[in-house]
Each structure stands twice: as C-alpha cells, then as structure tokens.
Amino acid sequence: MRVPIAWDSAVVQGLENFWYAVEHSASLADKPISLGLLGRRYVLFRDAAGQPHALLDSCAHRGASLGGGWVEGNCLRCPYHGWSYDASGAPSNIPLHDELYRYPAEERGAMRLREFALRPVGNLLFINLDPNPLPIEEQFDQAFIDLLESSSNA
C-alpha cells in the first residue's frame, strides 16, 4: 500500500535546504523548463547573458505555468496573459496595467514570484529550495564537485 506524502509536512520542509540535480545545463537553452520537486513546480530559464534562474512556476495573475512561456531579454513571459517577470521574480511588465489593473506599487511588489538558488556544476543544474540555502560545498565535498566539473569537460 502506497502512503501519500503530505508535501507541506515538516519532513518536506527539512528537505528544502539540500541541493538537487534537476536538469542538464545544455537542455536549458532559449525556452523555459518546468519541473516538479517535493510537491511543487519550478521553472528554469536563462537570461540574456546566459545565466540560469529558477522561479516558482505559477504566474501571480492566474496561476498559469510559466514553463510554456518564453524568454524576452532578462525576463520570463507568461503564455496566458503575457505578464513577465525578471530573474528575481518581480513583475517587470503587466499588459494593460495602467488602463485596466492599476495595482498600487505595494500590491505589485507583493506579486513577486519566489526565486530559488540555482547553481551549475559541470553539466548539471542544482537547485536549493530554502530561502537561505547552505553553500553547495557544505553538502558535497570538493572532490565530488571537481569530479562533476572534470567529467563535464571530458
């Protein structure tokens, strides 16, 4: 018998401050990637400089997945109503904001999507879900990190 996991449980919360290999770095090119981990969805994307970023995969407007969206410069645009978010998760463009929504600055600031630490190590992207992630070197010893880096260059 399979026992369902309560994803908001203390067990899961205890697992958030670990680094998880979630994607091959080369797979993250010009389109965002949506993935699931510990009962939540995350979206990975690269900015204009090629830096990888991770955000909660849920548009603040209607909860749509950003994984089907696209990258414009340093921002990720939602495919549903076109809201876009910068790499920190802050809304950078809300179509028809001045004509229709008129969110006060305080409310608009609260629409920030949660950003997660994402670190490339060799050919892999590692994510940490904790707001204050431990350094990856505290989870993996330097020999293992060096092995990942060297095997990626082979």
XYZ file of C-alpha atoms in Angstrom:
154
model
C 0.000 0.000 0.000
C 1.335 3.370 -1.034
C 1.186 6.096 1.605
C 0.697 9.633 0.211
C 3.195 12.244 1.323
C 1.918 15.442 2.902
C 4.107 17.824 0.875
C 3.783 20.668 3.363
C 4.892 18.465 6.216
C 7.912 19.006 8.411
C 9.609 16.158 6.521
C 9.496 18.077 3.256
C 10.442 21.329 4.951
C 13.501 19.528 6.291
C 14.457 18.532 2.745
C 14.322 22.049 1.286
C 17.832 23.032 2.325
C 19.542 20.439 0.172
C 20.870 20.793 -3.347
C 19.180 18.648 -6.005
C 20.430 17.969 -9.528
C 17.371 18.799 -11.626
C 18.440 19.302 -15.237
C 21.297 19.027 -17.719
C 22.686 22.501 -18.253
C 22.702 22.113 -22.051
C 18.963 21.320 -22.022
C 18.225 24.786 -20.681
C 18.621 26.857 -23.819
C 16.237 29.520 -25.119
C 12.991 28.028 -23.749
C 11.979 27.718 -20.106
C 11.712 24.302 -18.479
C 9.058 23.405 -15.910
C 9.855 20.673 -13.395
C 8.458 19.215 -10.205
C 10.315 18.615 -6.955
C 8.993 17.923 -3.453
C 5.399 18.519 -4.470
C 5.846 21.916 -6.156
C 6.501 23.160 -9.691
C 9.512 25.280 -10.610
C 10.507 26.951 -13.854
C 14.093 27.301 -15.059
C 15.214 29.811 -17.666
C 18.319 31.618 -18.902
C 18.558 35.393 -19.078
C 20.075 37.316 -21.995
C 23.576 36.790 -20.571
C 23.014 33.022 -20.376
C 22.739 32.891 -16.582
C 20.305 30.238 -15.291
C 17.483 31.189 -12.919
C 14.732 29.342 -11.060
C 11.319 30.683 -10.018
C 8.122 29.220 -8.641
C 6.202 28.022 -11.717
C 2.943 29.860 -11.130
C 2.054 33.232 -12.626
C 0.867 35.661 -9.959
C -2.023 36.705 -12.199
C -3.942 33.455 -12.810
C -1.564 30.714 -11.645
C -0.643 29.560 -15.157
C 2.577 27.609 -15.683
C 5.410 29.767 -16.939
C 7.040 26.699 -18.488
C 5.035 27.240 -21.677
C 6.090 30.863 -21.861
C 9.146 32.442 -23.434
C 12.191 34.484 -22.513
C 12.479 38.129 -23.561
C 15.860 39.581 -22.651
C 16.224 39.020 -18.908
C 12.540 38.308 -18.324
C 10.226 35.324 -18.479
C 6.815 35.945 -20.058
C 3.672 34.006 -19.106
C 1.894 32.377 -22.070
C -1.580 33.048 -20.650
C -1.979 36.840 -20.363
C 1.572 37.948 -21.086
C 2.746 39.060 -17.654
C 6.533 38.990 -17.432
C 8.905 38.548 -14.515
C 12.555 39.429 -14.101
C 15.144 36.967 -12.820
C 14.351 37.887 -9.190
C 10.655 37.066 -9.748
C 9.453 40.675 -9.707
C 6.752 41.517 -12.261
C 8.502 43.555 -14.951
C 5.578 44.036 -17.310
C 1.838 43.727 -16.783
C -0.025 44.297 -20.062
C -2.778 46.908 -19.763
C -1.636 47.752 -16.245
C -2.329 51.480 -16.496
C -5.583 51.027 -18.422
C -7.086 48.069 -16.579
C -5.379 46.846 -13.415
C -3.787 49.924 -11.801
C -2.185 47.930 -8.979
C -0.675 50.152 -6.294
C 3.119 49.824 -6.064
C 2.838 47.981 -2.730
C 0.446 45.388 -4.163
C 2.509 44.988 -7.318
C 5.600 44.388 -5.186
C 3.784 41.593 -3.347
C 3.231 39.809 -6.672
C 6.883 38.769 -6.784
C 7.383 35.078 -7.548
C 9.684 33.204 -5.230
C 13.205 32.865 -6.600
C 15.324 29.802 -5.841
C 19.084 29.288 -5.797
C 20.245 27.555 -8.979
C 23.861 26.608 -9.492
C 25.544 24.990 -12.473
C 28.099 22.326 -11.547
C 29.658 20.730 -14.578
C 26.849 19.756 -16.961
C 24.210 19.728 -14.227
C 21.976 22.396 -12.710
C 21.409 22.103 -8.962
C 18.521 23.807 -7.166
C 18.092 24.602 -3.468
C 14.584 25.449 -2.233
C 15.490 27.111 1.056
C 15.286 30.928 1.324
C 18.783 30.828 2.879
C 20.492 27.967 1.049
C 23.542 26.349 2.515
C 26.625 26.568 0.316
C 26.742 23.628 -2.069
C 30.242 22.862 -0.742
C 28.688 22.033 2.638
C 26.572 19.289 1.086
C 29.093 17.895 -1.393
C 32.783 17.706 -0.760
C 35.144 19.458 -3.134
C 36.351 16.171 -4.634
C 32.816 15.357 -5.795
C 32.310 18.862 -7.229
C 35.673 18.589 -9.014
C 34.645 15.178 -10.391
C 31.408 16.651 -11.809
C 33.321 19.561 -13.302
C 36.030 17.374 -14.869
C 33.634 14.762 -16.249
C 31.706 17.573 -17.908
C 34.806 18.727 -19.726
C 35.760 15.266 -20.985
